[in-house]
Coordinates of C-alpha atoms and ligand atoms in Angstrom, one line a residue:
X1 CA 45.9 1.4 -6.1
X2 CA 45.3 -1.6 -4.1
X3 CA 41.3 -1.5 -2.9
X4 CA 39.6 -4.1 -1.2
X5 CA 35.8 -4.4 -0.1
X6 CA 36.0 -6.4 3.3
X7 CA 32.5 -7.6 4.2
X8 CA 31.5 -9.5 7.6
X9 CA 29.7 -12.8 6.7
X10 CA 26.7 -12.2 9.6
X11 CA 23.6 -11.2 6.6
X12 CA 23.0 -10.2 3.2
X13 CA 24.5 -7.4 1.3
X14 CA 22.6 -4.0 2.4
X15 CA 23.3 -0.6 1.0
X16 CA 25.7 0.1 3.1
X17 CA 27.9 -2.4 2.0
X18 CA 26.7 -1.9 -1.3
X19 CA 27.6 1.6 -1.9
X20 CA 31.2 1.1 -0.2
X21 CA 31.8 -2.1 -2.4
X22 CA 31.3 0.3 -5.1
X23 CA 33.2 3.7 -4.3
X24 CA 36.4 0.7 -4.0
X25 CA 35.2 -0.7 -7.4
X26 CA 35.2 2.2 -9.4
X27 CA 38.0 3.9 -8.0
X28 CA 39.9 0.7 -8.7
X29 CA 38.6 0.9 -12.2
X30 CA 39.4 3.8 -12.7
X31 CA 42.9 4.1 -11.5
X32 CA 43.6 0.5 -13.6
X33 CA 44.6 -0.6 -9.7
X34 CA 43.2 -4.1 -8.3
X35 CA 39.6 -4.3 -5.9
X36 CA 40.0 -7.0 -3.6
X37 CA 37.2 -8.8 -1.3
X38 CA 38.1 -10.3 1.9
X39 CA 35.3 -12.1 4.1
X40 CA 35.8 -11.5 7.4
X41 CA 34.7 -14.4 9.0
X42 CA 36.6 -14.8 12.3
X43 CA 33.4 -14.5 14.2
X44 CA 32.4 -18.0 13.9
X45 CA 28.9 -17.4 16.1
X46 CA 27.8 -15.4 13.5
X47 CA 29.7 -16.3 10.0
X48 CA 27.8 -18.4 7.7
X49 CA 28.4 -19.8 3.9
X50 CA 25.0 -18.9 2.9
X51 CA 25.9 -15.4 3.5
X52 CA 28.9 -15.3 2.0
X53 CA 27.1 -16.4 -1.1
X54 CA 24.3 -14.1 -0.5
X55 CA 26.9 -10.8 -0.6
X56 CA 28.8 -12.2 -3.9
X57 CA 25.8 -13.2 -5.6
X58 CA 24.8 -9.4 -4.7
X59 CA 27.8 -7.8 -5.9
X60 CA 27.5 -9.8 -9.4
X61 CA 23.9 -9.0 -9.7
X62 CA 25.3 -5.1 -9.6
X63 CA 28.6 -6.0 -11.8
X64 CA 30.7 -5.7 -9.6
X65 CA 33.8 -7.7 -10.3
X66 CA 36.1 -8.3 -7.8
X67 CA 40.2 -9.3 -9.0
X68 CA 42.1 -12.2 -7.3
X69 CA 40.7 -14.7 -5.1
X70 CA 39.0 -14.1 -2.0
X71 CA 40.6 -13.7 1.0
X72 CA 39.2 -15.2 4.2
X73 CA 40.5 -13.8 7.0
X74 CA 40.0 -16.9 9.5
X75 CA 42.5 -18.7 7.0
X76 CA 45.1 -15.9 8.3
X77 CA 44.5 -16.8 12.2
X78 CA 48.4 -18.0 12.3
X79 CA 49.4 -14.8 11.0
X80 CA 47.2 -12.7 13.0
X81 CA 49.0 -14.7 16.3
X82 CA 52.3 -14.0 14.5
X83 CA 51.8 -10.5 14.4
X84 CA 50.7 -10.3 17.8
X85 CA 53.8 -11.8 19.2
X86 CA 56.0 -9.9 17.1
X87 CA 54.8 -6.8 18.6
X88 CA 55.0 -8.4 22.0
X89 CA 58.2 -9.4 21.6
X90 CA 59.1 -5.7 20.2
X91 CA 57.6 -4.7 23.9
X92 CA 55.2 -2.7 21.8
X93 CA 52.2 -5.3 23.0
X94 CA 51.9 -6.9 27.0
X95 CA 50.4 -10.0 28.1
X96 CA 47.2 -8.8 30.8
X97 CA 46.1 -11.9 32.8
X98 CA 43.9 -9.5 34.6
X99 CA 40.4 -11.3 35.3
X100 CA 37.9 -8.9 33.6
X101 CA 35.8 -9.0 37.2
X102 CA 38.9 -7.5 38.4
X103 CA 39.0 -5.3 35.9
X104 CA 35.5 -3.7 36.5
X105 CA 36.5 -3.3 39.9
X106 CA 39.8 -1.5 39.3
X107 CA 37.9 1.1 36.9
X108 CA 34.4 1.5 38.7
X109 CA 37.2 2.7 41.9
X110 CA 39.0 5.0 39.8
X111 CA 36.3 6.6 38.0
X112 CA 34.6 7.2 41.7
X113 CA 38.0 8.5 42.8
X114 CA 37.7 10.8 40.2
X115 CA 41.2 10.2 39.0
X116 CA 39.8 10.4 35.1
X117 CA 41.3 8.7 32.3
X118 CA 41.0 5.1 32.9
X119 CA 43.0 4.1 29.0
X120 CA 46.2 2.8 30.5
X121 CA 44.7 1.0 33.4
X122 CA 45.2 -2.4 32.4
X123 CA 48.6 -0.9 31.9
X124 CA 48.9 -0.1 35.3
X125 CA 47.6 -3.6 36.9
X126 CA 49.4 -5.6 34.0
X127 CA 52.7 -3.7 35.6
X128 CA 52.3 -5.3 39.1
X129 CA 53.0 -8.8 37.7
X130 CA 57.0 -9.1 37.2
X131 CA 57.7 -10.0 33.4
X132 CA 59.4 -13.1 34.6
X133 CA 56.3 -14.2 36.4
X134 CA 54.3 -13.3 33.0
X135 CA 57.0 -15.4 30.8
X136 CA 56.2 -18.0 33.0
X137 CA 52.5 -17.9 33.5
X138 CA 52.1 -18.1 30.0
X139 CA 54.8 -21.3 29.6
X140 CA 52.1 -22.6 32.4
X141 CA 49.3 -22.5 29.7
X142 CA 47.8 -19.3 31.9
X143 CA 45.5 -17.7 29.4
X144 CA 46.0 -13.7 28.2
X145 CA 45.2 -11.2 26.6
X146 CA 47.6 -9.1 24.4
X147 CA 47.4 -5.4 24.5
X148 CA 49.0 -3.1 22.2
X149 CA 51.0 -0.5 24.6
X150 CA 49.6 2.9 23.3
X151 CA 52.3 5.7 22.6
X152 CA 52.1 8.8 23.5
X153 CA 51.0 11.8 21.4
X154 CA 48.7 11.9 18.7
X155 CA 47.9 10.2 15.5
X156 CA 46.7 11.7 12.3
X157 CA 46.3 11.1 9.0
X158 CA 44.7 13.2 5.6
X159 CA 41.4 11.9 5.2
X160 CA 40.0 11.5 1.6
X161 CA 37.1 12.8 2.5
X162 CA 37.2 14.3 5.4
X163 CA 40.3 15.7 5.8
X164 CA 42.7 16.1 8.4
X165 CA 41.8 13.9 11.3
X166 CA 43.9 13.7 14.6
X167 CA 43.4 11.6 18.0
X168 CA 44.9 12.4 21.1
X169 CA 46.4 8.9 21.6
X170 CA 45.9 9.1 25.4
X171 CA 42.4 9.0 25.0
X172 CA 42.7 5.6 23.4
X173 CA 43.1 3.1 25.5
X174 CA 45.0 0.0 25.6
X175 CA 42.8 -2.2 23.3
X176 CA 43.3 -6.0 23.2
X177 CA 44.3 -7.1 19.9
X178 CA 44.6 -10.5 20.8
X179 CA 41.8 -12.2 23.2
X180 CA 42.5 -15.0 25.7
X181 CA 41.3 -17.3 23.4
X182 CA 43.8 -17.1 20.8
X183 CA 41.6 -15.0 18.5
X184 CA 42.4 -11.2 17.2
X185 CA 40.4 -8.7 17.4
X186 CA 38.7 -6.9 14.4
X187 CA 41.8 -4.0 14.5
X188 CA 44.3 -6.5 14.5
X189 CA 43.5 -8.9 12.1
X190 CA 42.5 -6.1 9.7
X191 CA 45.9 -4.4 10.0
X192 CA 47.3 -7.6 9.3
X193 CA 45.5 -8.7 6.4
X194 CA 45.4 -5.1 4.3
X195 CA 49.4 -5.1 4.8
X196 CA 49.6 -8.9 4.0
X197 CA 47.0 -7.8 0.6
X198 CA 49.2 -5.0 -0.3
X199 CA 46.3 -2.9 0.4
X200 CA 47.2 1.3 -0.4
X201 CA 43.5 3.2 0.3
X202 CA 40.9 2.0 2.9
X203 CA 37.8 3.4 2.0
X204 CA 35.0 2.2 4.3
X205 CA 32.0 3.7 6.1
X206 CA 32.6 6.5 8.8
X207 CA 31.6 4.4 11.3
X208 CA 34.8 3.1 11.3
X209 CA 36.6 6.2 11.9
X210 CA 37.4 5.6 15.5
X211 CA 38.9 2.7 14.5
X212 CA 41.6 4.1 12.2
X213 CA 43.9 5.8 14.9
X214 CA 44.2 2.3 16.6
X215 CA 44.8 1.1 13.4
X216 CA 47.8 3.6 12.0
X217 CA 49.5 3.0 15.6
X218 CA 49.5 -0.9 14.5
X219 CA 50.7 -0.4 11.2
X220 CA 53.4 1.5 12.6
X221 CA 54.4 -1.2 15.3
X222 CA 54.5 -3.4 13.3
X223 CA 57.0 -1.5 10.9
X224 CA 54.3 -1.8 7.6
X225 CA 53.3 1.4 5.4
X226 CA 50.4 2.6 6.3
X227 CA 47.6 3.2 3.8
X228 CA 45.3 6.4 3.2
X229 CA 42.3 5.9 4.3
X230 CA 39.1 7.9 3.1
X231 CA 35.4 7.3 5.3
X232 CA 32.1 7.5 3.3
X233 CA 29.3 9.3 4.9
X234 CA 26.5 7.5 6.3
X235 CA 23.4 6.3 4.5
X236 CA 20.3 8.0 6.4
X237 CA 16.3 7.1 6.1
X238 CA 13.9 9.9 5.0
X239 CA 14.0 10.9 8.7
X240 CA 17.4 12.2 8.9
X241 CA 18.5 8.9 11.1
X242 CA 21.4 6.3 10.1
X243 CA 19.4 3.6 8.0
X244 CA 18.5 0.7 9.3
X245 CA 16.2 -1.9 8.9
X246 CA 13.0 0.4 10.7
X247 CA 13.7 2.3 7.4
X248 CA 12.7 -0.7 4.6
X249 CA 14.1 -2.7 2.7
X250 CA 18.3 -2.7 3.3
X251 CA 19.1 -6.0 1.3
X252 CA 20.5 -5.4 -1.9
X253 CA 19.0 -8.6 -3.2
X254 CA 15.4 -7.5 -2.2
X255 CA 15.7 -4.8 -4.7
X256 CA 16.8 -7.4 -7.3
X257 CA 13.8 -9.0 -6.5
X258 CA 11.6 -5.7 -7.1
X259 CA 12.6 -5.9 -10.1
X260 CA 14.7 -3.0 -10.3
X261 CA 17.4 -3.2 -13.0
X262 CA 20.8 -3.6 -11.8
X263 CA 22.2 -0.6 -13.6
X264 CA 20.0 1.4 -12.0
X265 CA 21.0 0.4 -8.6
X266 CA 24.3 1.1 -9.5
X267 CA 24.0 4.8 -10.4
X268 CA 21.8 5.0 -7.6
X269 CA 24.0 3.9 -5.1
X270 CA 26.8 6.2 -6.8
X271 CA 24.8 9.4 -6.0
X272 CA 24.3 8.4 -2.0
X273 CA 27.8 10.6 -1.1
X274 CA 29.1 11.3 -4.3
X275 CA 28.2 13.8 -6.8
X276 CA 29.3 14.3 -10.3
X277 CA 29.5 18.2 -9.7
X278 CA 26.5 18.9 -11.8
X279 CA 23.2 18.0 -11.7
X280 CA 23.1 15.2 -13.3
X281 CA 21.6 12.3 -12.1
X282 CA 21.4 9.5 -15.2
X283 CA 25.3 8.1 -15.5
X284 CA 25.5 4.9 -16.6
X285 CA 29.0 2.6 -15.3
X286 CA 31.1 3.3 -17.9
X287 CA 30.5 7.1 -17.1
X288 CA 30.3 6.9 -13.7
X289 CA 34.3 5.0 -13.7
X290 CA 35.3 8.1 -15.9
X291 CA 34.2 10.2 -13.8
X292 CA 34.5 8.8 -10.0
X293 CA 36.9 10.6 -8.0
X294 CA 36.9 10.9 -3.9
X295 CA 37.3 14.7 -4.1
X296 CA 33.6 14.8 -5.1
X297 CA 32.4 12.3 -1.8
X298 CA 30.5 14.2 0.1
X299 CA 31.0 14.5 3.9
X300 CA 27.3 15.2 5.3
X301 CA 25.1 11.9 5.2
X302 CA 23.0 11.5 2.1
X303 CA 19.1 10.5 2.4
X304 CA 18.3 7.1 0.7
X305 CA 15.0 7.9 -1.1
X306 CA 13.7 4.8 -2.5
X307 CA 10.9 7.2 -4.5
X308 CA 14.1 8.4 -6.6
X309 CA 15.7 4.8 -7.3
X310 CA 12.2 3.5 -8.3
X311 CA 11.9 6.9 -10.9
X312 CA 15.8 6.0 -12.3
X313 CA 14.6 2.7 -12.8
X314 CA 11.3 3.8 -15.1
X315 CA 14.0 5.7 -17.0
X316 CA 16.4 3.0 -17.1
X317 CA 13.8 0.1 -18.1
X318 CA 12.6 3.0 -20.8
X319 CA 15.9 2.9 -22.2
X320 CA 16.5 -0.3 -22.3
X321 CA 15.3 -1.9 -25.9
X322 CA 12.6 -4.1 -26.0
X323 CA 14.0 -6.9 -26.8
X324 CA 16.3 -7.0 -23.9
X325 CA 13.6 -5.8 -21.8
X326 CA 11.0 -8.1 -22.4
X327 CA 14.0 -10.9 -21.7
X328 CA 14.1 -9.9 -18.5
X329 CA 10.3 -9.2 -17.8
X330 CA 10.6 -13.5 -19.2
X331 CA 13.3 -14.2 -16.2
X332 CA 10.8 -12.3 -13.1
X333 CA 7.6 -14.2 -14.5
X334 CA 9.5 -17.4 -14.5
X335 CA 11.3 -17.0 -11.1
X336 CA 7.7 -15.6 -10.1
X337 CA 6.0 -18.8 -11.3
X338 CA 8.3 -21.2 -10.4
X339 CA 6.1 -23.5 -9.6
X340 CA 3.9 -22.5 -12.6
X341 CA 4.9 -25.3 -15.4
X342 CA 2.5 -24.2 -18.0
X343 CA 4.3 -21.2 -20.3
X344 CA 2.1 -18.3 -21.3
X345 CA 0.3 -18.5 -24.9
X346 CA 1.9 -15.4 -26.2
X347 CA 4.2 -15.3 -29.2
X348 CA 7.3 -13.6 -29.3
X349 CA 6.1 -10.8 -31.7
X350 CA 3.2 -10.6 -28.8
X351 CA 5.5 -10.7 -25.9
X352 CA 7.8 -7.7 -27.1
X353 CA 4.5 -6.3 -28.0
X354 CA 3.5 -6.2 -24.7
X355 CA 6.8 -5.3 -23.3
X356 CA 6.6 -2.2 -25.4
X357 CA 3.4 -1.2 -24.2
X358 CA 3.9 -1.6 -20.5
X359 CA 6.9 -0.4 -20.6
X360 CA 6.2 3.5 -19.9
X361 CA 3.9 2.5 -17.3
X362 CA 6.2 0.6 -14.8
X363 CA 8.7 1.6 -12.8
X364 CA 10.2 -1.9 -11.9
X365 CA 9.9 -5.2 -13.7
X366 CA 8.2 -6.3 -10.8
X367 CA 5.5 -4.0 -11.4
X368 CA 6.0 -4.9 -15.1
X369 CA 5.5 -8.5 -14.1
X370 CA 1.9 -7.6 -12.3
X371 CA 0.2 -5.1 -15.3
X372 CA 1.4 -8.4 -17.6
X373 CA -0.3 -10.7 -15.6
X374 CA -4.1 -11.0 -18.0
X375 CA -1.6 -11.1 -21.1
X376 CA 0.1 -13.9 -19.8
X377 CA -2.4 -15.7 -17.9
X378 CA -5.7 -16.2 -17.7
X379 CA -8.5 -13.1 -16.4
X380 CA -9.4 -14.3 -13.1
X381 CA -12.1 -11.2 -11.7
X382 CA -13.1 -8.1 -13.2
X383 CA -12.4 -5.0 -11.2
X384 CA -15.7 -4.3 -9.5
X385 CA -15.9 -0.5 -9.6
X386 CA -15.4 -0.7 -13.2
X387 CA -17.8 -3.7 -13.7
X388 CA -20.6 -1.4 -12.3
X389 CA -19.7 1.6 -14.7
X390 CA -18.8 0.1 -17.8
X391 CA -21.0 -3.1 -17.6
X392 CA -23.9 -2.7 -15.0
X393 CA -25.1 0.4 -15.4
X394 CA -26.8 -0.9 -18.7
X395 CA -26.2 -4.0 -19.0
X396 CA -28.0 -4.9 -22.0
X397 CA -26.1 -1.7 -24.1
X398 CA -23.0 -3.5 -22.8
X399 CA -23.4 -7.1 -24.5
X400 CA -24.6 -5.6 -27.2
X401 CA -21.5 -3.7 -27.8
X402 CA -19.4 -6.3 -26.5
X403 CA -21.3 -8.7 -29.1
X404 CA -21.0 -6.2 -31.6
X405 CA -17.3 -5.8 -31.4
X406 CA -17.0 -9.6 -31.4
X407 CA -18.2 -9.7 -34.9
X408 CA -16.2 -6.9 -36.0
X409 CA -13.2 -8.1 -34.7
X410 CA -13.6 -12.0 -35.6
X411 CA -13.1 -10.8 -39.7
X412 CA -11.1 -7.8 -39.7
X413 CA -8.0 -7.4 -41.1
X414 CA -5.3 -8.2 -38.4
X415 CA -3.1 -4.7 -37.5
X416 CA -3.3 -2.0 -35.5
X417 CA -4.3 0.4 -38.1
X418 CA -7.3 -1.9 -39.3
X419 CA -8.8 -2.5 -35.8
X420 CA -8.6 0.6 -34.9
X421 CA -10.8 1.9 -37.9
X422 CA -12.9 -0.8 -37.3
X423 CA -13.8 -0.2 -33.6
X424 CA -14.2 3.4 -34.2
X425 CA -16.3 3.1 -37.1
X426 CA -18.4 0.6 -34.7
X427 CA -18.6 3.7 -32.6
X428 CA -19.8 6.1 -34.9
X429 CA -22.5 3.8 -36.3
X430 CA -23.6 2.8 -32.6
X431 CA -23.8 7.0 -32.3
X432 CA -21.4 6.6 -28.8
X433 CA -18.3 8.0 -28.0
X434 CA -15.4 5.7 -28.4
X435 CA -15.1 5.4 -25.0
X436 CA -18.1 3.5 -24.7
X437 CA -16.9 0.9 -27.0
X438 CA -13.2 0.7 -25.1
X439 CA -14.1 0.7 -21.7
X440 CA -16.5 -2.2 -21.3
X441 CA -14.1 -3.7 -24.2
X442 CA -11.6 -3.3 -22.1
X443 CA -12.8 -4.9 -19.0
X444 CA -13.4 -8.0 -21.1
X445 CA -10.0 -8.2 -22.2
X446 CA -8.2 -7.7 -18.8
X447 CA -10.4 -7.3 -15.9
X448 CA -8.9 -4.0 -15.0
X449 CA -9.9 -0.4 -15.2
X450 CA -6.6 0.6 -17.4
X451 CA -4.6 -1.2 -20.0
X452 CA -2.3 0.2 -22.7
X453 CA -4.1 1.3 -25.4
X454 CA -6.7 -1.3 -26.5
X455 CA -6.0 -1.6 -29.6
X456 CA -2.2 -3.0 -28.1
X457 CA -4.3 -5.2 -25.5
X458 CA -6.5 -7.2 -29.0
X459 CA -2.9 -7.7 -30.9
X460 CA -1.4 -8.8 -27.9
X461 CA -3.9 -11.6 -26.9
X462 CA -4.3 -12.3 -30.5
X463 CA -7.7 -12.6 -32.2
X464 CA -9.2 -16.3 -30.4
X465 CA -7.9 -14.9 -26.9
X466 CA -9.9 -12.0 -27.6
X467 CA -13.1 -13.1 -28.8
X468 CA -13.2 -16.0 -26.2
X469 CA -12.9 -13.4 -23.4
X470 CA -15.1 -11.4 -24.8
X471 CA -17.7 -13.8 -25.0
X472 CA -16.7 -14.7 -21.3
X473 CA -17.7 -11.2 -20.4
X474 CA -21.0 -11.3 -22.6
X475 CA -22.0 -14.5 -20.3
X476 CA -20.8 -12.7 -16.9
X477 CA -23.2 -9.8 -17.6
X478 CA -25.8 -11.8 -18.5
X479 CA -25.8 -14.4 -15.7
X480 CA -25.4 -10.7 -13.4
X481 CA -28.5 -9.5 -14.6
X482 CA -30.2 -12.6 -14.3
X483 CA -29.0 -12.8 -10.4
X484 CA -30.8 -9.2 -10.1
Ligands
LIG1 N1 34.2 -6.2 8.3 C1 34.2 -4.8 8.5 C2 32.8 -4.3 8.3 O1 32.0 -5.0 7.7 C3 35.2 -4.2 7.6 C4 35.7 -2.8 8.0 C5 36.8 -2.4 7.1 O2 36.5 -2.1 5.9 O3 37.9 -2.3 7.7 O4 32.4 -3.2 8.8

């Protein structure tokens, strides 16, 4: 198997692109074949390097791996003229030097005559000039389009997904595969390059399905095999519509930038038209190339649901071990902080600590990157809400825990274990719950309402990052009262 992803250069990667670059991938995996990429770049308005970057650095962040060089397909242009000619001079393709004005006026009178099908029309007004007054023309420098002369009949083809599929070919009309300008049209060129590539299954979005009738018919001119061809069902929003840019985020690389592992993506992406045949939703690569097969693509749309990406992730990032994990959570706080040259006091032991712990609360390493923020930096504010209940309320009950847990703390034995029996033993000889002791402890240590358990939060700040915050609070609360 010959596969090839062939991606216009006019934005980032989306989903779209995404998910078909994959389906080729792991099919070419699977089968041992090759997966090609091709940019197709002959519209030079709207082509630009950065975006050509943009969609390969996508499709490495994801893994996927692409054999052979690139192809661009504005390096093919002679090729594409070639081909045109050849089918020209076959008589299976005719110059029209029909103004498009003229054109208009030709169909707008036929369709108000009534006369119906209006596909061979440029057929018909391309007949009235003789073809040695078109050879010449053309010697002139005249400029023309070249049509591809439509048989009759139908054209089909065995869908991989969808099955049979047939077109009348009379209700396809003569379409240009070569514009006045010299340059092909999408059909053409892409005929030409898969049969120049070697290229055995097209598998590409059903959006392109009216496309692959014109397609066969060139392959056929043109005396090439043709390939099989299999159309993936549309990506829709939570609304039931095609997905566009109204639903969210569509770039691939703005996930990356989430924070969502790439893994994830990929078995995400995997499930939007394809199922396993059970109900399993966890398959990592190497299980989803055993198992990949176009039999199971579905043919009804599939419903991007970015709640269910974000819950594969938590279950991805929690099976990830913490050493790789908290090397990544390193590589979103420095791309966060850029700017930031100072690196965060925390130890290694403390960093992996701290992974560990926030871990089963995040979904995405970006939201891993925001609960580490106090561990890594500084506490700017306190949360207010939980100011007033843990500190305000009684203020003077709070410093005096908060003083008494400083002294506690300050000698005690360094482990989990030991500060734990400590702070609980400082609860029972206060005569409070623990909670009383945690809470406003715990405001101290990060300024939020909730934390991993605190006894995680003092051996991840360490023991002088600790008691200088907690004397920090002792002084808010005090200079509060005093403003009262
Ligand atoms: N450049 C086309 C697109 O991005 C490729 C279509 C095809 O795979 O033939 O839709």
């Amino acid at each position: 198997m010959r596969l090839r992803f062939a991606p216009s250069p006019t934005g980032y990667l989306h989903v779209g692109g995404a998910r078909t670059a994959l389906f080729n991938w792991l099919l070419a995996r699977r089968s041992g074949g090759a997966f090609l990429l091709r940019i197709e770049d002959t519209d030079r308005d709207r082509s630009r390097p950065e975006h050509v970057e943009a969609i390969l650095s996508g499709l490495r962040w994801l893994g996927i791996d692409w054999d052979e060089e690139p192809v661009f397909q504005a390096d093919g242009l002679e090729r594409h003229r070639a081909d045109a000619l050849l089918l020209l001079e076959r008589g299976r393709a005719y110059r029209d030097f029909t103004p498009q004005e003229e054109f208009e006026r030709a169909r707008d009178a036929a369709v108000a005559a009534g006369t119906g099908a209006v596909t061979r029309l440029s057929r018909e007004l391309a007949s009235r000039v003789q073809p040695a007054d078109a050879e010449m023309r053309a010697a002139a420098g005249e400029p023309f389009a070249v049509r591809f002369r439509v048989p009759g009949g139908s054209t089909s083809w065995r869908d991989m997904v969808h099955g049979d599929m047939r077109f009348d070919n009379g209700e396809i009309e003569d379409f240009v595969i070569l514009r006045g300008d010299g340059t092909p049209t999408y059909n053409h060129a892409v005929v030409s390059d898969d049969a120049q590539m070697g290229i055995s299954h097209v598998i590409r979005g059903d959006d392109h399905i009216s496309n692959t009738p014109k397609q066969i018919l060139l392959y056929e001119a043109l005396g090439k095999k043709v390939p099989a061809f299999g159309h993936l069902p549309m990506i829709l929003g939570p609304d039931g519509k095609r997905l566009s840019k109204r639903h969210g985020a569509q770039a691939v690389n703005s996930y990356e930038e989430e924070g969502v592992l790439p893994e994830a993506m990929v078995n995400f992406l995997a499930l939007l038209g394809w199922s396993p045949g059970t109900d399993e939703e966890l398959l990592s690569r190497d299980e989803l190339v055993a198992r990949f097969t176009m039999e199971r693509v579905l043919k009804k749309g599939s419903v991007f649901d970015s709640a269910k990406l974000y819950w594969m992730n938590g279950k991805y990032m929690a099976r990830l071990d913490t050493r790789e994990l908290a090397a990544r959570l390193q590589h979103t706080l420095a791309s966060r902080n850029a700017s930031a040259e100072e690196p965060h006091e925390l130890s290694d032991d403390a960093f992996q600590r701290m992974t560990a712990a926030l871990a089963p609360r995040s979904r995405s390493l970006s939201e891993m990157a925001t609960l580490a923020a106090p561990y890594v930096g500084p506490v700017t504010s306190y949360d207010a809400k939980a100011a007033r209940r843990a500190w305000y309320r009684d203020p003077g009950g709070a410093s005096e825990i908060l003083a008494r847990v400083r002294t506690e703390i300050a000698t005690v034995g360094w482990e989990a274990e030991t500060v734990e029996q400590s702070l609980r033993g400082l609860a029972g000889d206060l005569g409070v719950g623990a909670g009383k002791v945690f809470q406003p402890l715990r405001l101290a240590l990060t300024g939020l309402p909730a934390s991993p358990g605190i006894f995680d939060v003092l051996l991840i700040l360490g023991r002088e990052r600790s008691l200088r915050r907690i004397g920090r609070a002792i002084d808010t609360i005090a200079s509060h009262a005093g403003q009262r």
